PDB file of C-alpha atoms in Angstrom:
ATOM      1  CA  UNK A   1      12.862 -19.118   4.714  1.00  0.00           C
ATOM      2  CA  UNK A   2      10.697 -16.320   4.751  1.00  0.00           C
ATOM      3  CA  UNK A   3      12.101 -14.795   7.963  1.00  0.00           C
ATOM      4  CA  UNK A   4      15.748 -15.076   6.500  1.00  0.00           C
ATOM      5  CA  UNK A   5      14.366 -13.254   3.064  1.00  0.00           C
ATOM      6  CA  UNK A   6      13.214 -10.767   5.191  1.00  0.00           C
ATOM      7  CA  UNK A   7      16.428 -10.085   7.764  1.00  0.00           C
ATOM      8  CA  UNK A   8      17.913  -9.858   3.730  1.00  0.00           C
ATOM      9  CA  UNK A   9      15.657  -7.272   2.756  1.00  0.00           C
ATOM     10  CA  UNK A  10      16.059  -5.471   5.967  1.00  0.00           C
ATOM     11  CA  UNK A  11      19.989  -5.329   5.616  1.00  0.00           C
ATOM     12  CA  UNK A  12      20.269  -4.500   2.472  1.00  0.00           C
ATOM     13  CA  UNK A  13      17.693  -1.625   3.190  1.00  0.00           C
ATOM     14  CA  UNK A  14      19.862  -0.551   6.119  1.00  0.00           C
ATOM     15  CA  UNK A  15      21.930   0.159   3.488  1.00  0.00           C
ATOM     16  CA  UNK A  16      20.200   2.822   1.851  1.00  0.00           C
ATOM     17  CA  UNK A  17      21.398   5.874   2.881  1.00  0.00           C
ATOM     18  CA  UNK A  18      19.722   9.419   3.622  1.00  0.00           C
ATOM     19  CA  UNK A  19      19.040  11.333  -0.164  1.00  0.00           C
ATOM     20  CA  UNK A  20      18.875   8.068  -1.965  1.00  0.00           C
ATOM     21  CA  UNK A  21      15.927   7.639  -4.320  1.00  0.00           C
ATOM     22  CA  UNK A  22      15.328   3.502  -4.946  1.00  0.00           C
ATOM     23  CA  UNK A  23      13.120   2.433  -8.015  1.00  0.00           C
ATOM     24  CA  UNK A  24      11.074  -0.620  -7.320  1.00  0.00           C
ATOM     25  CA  UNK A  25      10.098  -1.796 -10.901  1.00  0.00           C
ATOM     26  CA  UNK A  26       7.237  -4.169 -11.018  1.00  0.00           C
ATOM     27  CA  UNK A  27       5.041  -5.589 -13.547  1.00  0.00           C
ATOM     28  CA  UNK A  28       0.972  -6.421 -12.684  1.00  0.00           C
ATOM     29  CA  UNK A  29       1.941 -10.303 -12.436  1.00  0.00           C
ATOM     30  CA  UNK A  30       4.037 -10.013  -9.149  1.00  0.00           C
ATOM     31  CA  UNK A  31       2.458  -9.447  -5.572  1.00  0.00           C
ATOM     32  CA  UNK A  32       4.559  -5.927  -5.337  1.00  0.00           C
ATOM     33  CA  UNK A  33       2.036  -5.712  -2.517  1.00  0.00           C
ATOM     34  CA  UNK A  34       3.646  -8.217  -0.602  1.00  0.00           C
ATOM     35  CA  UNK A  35       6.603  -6.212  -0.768  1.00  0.00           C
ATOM     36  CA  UNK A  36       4.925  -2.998   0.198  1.00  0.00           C
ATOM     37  CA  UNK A  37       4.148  -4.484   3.390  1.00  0.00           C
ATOM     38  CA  UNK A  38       8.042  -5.433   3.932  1.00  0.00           C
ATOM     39  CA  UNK A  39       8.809  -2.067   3.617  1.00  0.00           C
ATOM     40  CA  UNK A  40       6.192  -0.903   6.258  1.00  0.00           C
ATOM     41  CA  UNK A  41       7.561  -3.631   8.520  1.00  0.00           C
ATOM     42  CA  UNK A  42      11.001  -2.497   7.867  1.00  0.00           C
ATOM     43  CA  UNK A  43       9.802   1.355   9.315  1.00  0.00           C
ATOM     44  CA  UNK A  44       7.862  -0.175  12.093  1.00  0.00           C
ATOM     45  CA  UNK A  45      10.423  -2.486  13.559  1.00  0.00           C
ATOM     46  CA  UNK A  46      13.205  -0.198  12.842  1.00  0.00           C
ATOM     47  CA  UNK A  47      11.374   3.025  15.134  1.00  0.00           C
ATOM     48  CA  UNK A  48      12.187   4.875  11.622  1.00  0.00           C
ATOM     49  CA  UNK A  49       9.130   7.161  10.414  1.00  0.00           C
ATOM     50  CA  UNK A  50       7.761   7.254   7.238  1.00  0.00           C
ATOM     51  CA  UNK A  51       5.512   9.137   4.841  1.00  0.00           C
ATOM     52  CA  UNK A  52       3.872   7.567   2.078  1.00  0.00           C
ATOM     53  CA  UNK A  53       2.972   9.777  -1.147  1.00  0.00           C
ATOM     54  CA  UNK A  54      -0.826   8.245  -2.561  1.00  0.00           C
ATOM     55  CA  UNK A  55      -1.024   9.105  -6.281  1.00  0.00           C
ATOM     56  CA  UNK A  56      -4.593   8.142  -7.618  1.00  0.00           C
ATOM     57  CA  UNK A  57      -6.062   5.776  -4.705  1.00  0.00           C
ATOM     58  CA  UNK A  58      -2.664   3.734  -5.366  1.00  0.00           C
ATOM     59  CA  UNK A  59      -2.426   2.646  -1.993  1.00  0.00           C
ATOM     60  CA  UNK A  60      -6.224   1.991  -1.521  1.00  0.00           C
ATOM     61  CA  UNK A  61      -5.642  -0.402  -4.096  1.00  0.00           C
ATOM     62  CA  UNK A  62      -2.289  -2.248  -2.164  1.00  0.00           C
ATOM     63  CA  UNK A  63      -4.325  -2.018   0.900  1.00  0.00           C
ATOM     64  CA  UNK A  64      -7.403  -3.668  -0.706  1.00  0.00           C
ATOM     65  CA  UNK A  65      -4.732  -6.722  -2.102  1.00  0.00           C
ATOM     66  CA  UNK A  66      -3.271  -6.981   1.339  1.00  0.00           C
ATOM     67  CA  UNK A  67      -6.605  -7.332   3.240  1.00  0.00           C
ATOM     68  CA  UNK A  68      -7.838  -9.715   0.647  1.00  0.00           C
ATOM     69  CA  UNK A  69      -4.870 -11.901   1.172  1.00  0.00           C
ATOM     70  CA  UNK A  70      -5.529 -12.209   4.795  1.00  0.00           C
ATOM     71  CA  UNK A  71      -2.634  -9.676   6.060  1.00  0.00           C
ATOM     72  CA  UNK A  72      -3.356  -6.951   8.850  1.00  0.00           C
ATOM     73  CA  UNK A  73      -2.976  -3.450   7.116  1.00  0.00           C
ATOM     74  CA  UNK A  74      -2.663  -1.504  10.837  1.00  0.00           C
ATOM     75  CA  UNK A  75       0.700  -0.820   9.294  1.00  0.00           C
ATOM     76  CA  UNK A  76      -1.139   1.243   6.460  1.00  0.00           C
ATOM     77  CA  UNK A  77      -3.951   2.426   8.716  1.00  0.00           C
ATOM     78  CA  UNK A  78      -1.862   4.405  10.252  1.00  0.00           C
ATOM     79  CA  UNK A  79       0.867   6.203   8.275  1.00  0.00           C
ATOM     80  CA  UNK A  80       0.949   9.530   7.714  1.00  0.00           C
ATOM     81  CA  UNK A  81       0.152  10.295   3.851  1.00  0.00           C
ATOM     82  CA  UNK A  82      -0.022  12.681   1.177  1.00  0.00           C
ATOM     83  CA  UNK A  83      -3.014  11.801  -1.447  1.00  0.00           C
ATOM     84  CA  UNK A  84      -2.553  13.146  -4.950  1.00  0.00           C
ATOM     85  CA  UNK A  85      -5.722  12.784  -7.096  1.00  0.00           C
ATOM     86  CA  UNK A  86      -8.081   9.925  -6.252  1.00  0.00           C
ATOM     87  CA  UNK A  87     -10.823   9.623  -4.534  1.00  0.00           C
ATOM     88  CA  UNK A  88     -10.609   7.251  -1.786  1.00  0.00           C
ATOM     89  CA  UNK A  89      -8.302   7.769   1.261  1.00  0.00           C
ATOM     90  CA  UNK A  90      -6.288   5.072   2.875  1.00  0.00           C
ATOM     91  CA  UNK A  91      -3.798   5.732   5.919  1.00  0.00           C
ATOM     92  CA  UNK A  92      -3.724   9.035   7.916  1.00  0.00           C
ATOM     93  CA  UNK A  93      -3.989  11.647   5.463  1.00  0.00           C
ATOM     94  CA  UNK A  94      -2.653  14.740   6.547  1.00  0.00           C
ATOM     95  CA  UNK A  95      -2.754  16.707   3.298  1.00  0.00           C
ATOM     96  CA  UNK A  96      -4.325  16.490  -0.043  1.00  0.00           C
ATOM     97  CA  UNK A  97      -3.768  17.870  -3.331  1.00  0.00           C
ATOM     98  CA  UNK A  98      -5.908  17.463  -6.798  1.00  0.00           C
ATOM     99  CA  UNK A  99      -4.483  15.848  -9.533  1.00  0.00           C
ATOM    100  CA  UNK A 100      -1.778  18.328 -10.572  1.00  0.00           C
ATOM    101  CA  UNK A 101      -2.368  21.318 -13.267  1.00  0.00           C
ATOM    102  CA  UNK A 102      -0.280  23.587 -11.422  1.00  0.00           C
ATOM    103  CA  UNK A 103       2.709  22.079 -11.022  1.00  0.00           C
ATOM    104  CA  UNK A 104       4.252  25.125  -9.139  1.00  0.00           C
ATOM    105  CA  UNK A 105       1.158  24.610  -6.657  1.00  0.00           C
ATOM    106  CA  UNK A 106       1.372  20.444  -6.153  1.00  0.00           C
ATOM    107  CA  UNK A 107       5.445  21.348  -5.457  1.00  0.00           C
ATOM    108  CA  UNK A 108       4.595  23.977  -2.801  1.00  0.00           C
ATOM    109  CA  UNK A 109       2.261  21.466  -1.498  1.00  0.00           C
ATOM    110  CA  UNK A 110       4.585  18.333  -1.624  1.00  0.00           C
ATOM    111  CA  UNK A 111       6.735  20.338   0.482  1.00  0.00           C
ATOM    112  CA  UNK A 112       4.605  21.196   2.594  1.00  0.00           C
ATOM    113  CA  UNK A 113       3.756  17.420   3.498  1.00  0.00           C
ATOM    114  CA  UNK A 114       7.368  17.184   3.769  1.00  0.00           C
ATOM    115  CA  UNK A 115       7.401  19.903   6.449  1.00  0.00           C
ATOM    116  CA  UNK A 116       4.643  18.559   8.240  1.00  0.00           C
ATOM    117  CA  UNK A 117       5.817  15.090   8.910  1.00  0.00           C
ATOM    118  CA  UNK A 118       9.238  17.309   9.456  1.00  0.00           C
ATOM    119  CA  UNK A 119       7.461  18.645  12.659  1.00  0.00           C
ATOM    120  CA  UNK A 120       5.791  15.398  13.935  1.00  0.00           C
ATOM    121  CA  UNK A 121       8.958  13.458  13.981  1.00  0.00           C
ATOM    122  CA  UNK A 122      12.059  16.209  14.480  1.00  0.00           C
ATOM    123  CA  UNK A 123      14.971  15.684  12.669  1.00  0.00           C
ATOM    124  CA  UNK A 124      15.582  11.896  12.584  1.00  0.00           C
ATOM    125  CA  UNK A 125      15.431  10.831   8.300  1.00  0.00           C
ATOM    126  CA  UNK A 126      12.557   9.509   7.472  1.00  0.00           C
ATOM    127  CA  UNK A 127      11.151   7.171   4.625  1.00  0.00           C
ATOM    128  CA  UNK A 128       8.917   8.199   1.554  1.00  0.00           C
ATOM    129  CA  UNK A 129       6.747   5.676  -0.118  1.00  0.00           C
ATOM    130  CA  UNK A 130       4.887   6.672  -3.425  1.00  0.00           C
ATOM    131  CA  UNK A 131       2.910   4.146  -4.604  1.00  0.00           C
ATOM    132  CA  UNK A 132       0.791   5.177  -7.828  1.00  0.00           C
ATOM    133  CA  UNK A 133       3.497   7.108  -9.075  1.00  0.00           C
ATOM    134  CA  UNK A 134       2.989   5.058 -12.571  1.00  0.00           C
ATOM    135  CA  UNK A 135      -0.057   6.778 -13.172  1.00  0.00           C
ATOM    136  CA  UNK A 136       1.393  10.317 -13.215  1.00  0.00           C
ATOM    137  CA  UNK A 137       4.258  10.104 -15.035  1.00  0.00           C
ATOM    138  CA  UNK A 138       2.012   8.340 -17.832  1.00  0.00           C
ATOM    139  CA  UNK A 139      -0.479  11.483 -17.829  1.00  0.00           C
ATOM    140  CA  UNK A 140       2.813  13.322 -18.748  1.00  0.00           C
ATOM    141  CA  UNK A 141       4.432  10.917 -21.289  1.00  0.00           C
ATOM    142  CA  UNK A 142       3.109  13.234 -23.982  1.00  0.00           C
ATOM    143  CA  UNK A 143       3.896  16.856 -22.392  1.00  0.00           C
ATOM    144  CA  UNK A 144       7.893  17.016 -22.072  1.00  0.00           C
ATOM    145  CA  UNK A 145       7.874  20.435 -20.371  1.00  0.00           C
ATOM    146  CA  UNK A 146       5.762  19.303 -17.901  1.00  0.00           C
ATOM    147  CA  UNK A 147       7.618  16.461 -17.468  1.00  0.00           C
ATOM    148  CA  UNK A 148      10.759  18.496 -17.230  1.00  0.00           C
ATOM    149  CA  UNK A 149       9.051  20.880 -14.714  1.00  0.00           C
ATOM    150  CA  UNK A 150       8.057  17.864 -12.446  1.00  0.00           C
ATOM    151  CA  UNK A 151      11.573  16.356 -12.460  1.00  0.00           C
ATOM    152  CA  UNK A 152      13.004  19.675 -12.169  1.00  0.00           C
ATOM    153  CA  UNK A 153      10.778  21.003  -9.332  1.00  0.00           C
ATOM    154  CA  UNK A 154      10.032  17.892  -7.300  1.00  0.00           C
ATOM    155  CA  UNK A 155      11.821  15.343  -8.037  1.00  0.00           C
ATOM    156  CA  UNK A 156      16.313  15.944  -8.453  1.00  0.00           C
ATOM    157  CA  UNK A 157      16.052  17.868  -5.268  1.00  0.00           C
ATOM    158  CA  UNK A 158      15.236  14.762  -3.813  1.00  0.00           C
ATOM    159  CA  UNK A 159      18.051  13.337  -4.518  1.00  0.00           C
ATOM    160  CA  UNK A 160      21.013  13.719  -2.210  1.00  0.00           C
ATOM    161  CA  UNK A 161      18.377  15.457   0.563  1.00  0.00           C
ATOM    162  CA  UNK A 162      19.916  14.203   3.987  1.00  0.00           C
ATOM    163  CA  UNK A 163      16.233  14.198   5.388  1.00  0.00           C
ATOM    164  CA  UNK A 164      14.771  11.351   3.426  1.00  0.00           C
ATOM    165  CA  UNK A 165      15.296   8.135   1.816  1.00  0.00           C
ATOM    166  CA  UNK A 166      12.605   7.769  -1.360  1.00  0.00           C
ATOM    167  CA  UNK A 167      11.226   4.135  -2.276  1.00  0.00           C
ATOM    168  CA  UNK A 168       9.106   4.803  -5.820  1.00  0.00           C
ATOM    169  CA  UNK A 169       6.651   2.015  -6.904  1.00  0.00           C
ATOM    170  CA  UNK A 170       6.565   1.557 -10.452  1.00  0.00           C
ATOM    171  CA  UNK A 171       4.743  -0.354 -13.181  1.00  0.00           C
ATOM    172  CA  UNK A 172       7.551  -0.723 -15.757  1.00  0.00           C
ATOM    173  CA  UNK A 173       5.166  -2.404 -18.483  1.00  0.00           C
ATOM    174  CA  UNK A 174       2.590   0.849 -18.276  1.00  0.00           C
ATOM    175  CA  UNK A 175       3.233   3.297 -21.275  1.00  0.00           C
ATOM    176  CA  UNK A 176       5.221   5.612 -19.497  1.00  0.00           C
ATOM    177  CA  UNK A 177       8.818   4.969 -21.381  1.00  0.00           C
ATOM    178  CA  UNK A 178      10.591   8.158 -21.145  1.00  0.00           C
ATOM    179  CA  UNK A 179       9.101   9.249 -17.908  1.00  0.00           C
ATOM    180  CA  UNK A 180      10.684   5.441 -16.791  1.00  0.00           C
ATOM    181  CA  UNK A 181      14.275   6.155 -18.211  1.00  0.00           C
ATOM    182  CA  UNK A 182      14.443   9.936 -16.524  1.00  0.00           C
ATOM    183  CA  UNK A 183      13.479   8.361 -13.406  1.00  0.00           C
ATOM    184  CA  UNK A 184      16.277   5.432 -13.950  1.00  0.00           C
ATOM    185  CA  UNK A 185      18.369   7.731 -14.939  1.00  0.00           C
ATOM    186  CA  UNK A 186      18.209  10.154 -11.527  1.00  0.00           C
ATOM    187  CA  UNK A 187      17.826   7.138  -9.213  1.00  0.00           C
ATOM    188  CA  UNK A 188      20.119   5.755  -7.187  1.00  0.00           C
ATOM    189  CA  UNK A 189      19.426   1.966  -7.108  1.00  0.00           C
ATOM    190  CA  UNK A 190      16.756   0.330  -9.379  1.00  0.00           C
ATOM    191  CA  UNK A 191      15.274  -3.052  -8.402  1.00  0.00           C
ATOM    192  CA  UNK A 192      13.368  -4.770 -10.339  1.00  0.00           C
ATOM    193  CA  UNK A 193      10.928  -7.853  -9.491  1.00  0.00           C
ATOM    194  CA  UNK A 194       9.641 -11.039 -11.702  1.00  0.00           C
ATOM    195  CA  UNK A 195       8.182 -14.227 -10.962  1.00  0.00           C
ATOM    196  CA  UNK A 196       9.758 -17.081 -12.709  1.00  0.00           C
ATOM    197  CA  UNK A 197       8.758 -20.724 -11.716  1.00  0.00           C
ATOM    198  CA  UNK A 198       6.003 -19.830  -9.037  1.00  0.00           C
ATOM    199  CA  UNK A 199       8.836 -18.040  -7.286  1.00  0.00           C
ATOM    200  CA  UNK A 200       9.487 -13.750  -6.772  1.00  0.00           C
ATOM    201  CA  UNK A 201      12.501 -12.689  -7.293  1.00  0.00           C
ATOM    202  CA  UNK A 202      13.892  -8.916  -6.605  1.00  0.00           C
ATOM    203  CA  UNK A 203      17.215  -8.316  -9.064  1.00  0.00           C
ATOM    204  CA  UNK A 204      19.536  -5.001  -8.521  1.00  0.00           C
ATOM    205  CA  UNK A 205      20.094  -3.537 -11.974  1.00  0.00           C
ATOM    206  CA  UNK A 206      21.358  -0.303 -10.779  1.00  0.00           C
ATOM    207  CA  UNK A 207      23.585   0.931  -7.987  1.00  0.00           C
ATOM    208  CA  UNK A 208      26.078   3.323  -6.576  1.00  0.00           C
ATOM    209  CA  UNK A 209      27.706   0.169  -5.274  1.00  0.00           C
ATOM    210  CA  UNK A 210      29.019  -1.189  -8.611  1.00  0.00           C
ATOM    211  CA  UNK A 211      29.774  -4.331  -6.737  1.00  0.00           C
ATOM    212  CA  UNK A 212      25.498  -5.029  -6.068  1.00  0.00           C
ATOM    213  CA  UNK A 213      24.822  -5.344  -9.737  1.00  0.00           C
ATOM    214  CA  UNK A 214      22.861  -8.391 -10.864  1.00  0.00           C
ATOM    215  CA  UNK A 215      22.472  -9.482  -7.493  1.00  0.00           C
ATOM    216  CA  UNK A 216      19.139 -11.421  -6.604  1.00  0.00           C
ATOM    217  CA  UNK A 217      17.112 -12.836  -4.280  1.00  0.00           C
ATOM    218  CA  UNK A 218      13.958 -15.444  -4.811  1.00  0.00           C
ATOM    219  CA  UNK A 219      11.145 -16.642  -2.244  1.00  0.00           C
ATOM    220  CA  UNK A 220       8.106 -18.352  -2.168  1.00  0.00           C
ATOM    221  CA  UNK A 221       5.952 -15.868  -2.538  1.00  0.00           C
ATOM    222  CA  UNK A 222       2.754 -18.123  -0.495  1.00  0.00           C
ATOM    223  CA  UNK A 223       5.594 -18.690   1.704  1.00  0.00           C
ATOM    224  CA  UNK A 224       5.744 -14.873   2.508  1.00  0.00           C
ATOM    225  CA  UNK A 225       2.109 -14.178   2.842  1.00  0.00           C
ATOM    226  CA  UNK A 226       1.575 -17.110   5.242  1.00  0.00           C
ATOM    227  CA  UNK A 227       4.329 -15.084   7.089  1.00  0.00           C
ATOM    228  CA  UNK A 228       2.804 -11.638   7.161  1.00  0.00           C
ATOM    229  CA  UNK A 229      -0.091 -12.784   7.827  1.00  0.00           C
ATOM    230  CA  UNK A 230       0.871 -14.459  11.057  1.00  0.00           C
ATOM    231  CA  UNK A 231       3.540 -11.048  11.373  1.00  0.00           C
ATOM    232  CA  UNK A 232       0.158  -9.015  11.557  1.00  0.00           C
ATOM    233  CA  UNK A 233       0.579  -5.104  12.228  1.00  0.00           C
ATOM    234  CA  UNK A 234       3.307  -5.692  14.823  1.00  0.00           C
TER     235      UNK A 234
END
């Protein structure tokens, strides 16, 4: 079962196209970790290269879950990453940036990151991760123009860039509501998880495919541990 879930997730991912930007919505009762790891599988398995964007020790934190559970994190260990904020580094960290003030200075330096896995890997598209991103966009719930300023500068001319597909991790229960709806709003697809009798399901709520809305899948989610962990880093 768990294999099948995950030639599903990897089909439906093959989907995605270049200058998509794919909200994962989450709440802190699911194993959104689990599903991290997918995704790093996905990139590994696929040859496709990835970057993954680490706002405030975010993905110390899904690396910490994973290892706890028993599940290799070689796969995080060695991804190339951009920390924002925080204080503890996970992955190959090729450029940091303090938590942002400037937002004209974390922009210069997000592209920047975006140039620099540009030059390791050519021109082939690659994946962006950002896992923490709940975090930020509550530390801005309150300030609309610098909201604006960081959907303005870093954010819509993501969308439609031929160079990268964006996955966004985010806590839809944190107070963060209007940061949440401008980031529904620009996305492509939105996915959202829950676990409903000891099972995790992932439902599409939003889509350019009109045709993909309300579809679901479930799985056990021990079921998909057990398997990851055997899966290791490979």
């Amino acid at each position: 079962m768990s294999r099948k879930f995950e030639r599903v997730i990897f089909e439906y991912t093959d989907r995605i196209k270049p200058g998509e930007v794919v909200l994962l919505e989450y709440t802190s009762q699911e194993p959104v970790h689990l599903l991290l790891q997918m995704v790093l599988r996905y990139a590994e398995l696929r040859g496709i290269p990835l970057i993954t964007v680490d706002v405030l020790d975010g993905l110390h934190v899904m690396r910490s879950k994973l290892r706890l559970a028993g599940i290799d994190t070689e796969l995080i260990d060695r991804a190339p990453v951009m920390k924002v904020g925080g204080e503890v580094n996970a992955g190959d960290v090729i450029l940091k940036v303090d938590e942002i003030v400037e937002l004209s200075i974390f922009r210069n330096r997000f592209m920047d990151a975006l140039r620099k896995i540009r030059e390791r890997i050519g021109n082939r598209p690659f994946i962006r991760i950002v896992v923490g991103a709940t975090e930020l966009l509550q530390r801005m719930e309150r300030d609309a123009m610098k909201r604006e300023a960081f959907f303005a500068g870093v954010i819509r001319p993501l969308v439609g860039n031929p160079s990268t597909r964006g996955l966004v991790f985010l806590n839809r229960k944190r107070p963060m509501h209007i940061g949440l709806k401008e980031a529904e709003e620009l996305a492509t697809r939105v996915l959202r998880t829950r676990m409903e009798q000891d099972r995790l399901f992932i439902k599409i709520v939003k889509s350019i495919h009109l045709e993909e809305y309300g579809a679901e899948i479930g799985i056990d989610p021990c079921s998909l541990r057990d398997y990851l962990i055997t899966a290791g880093g490979e």
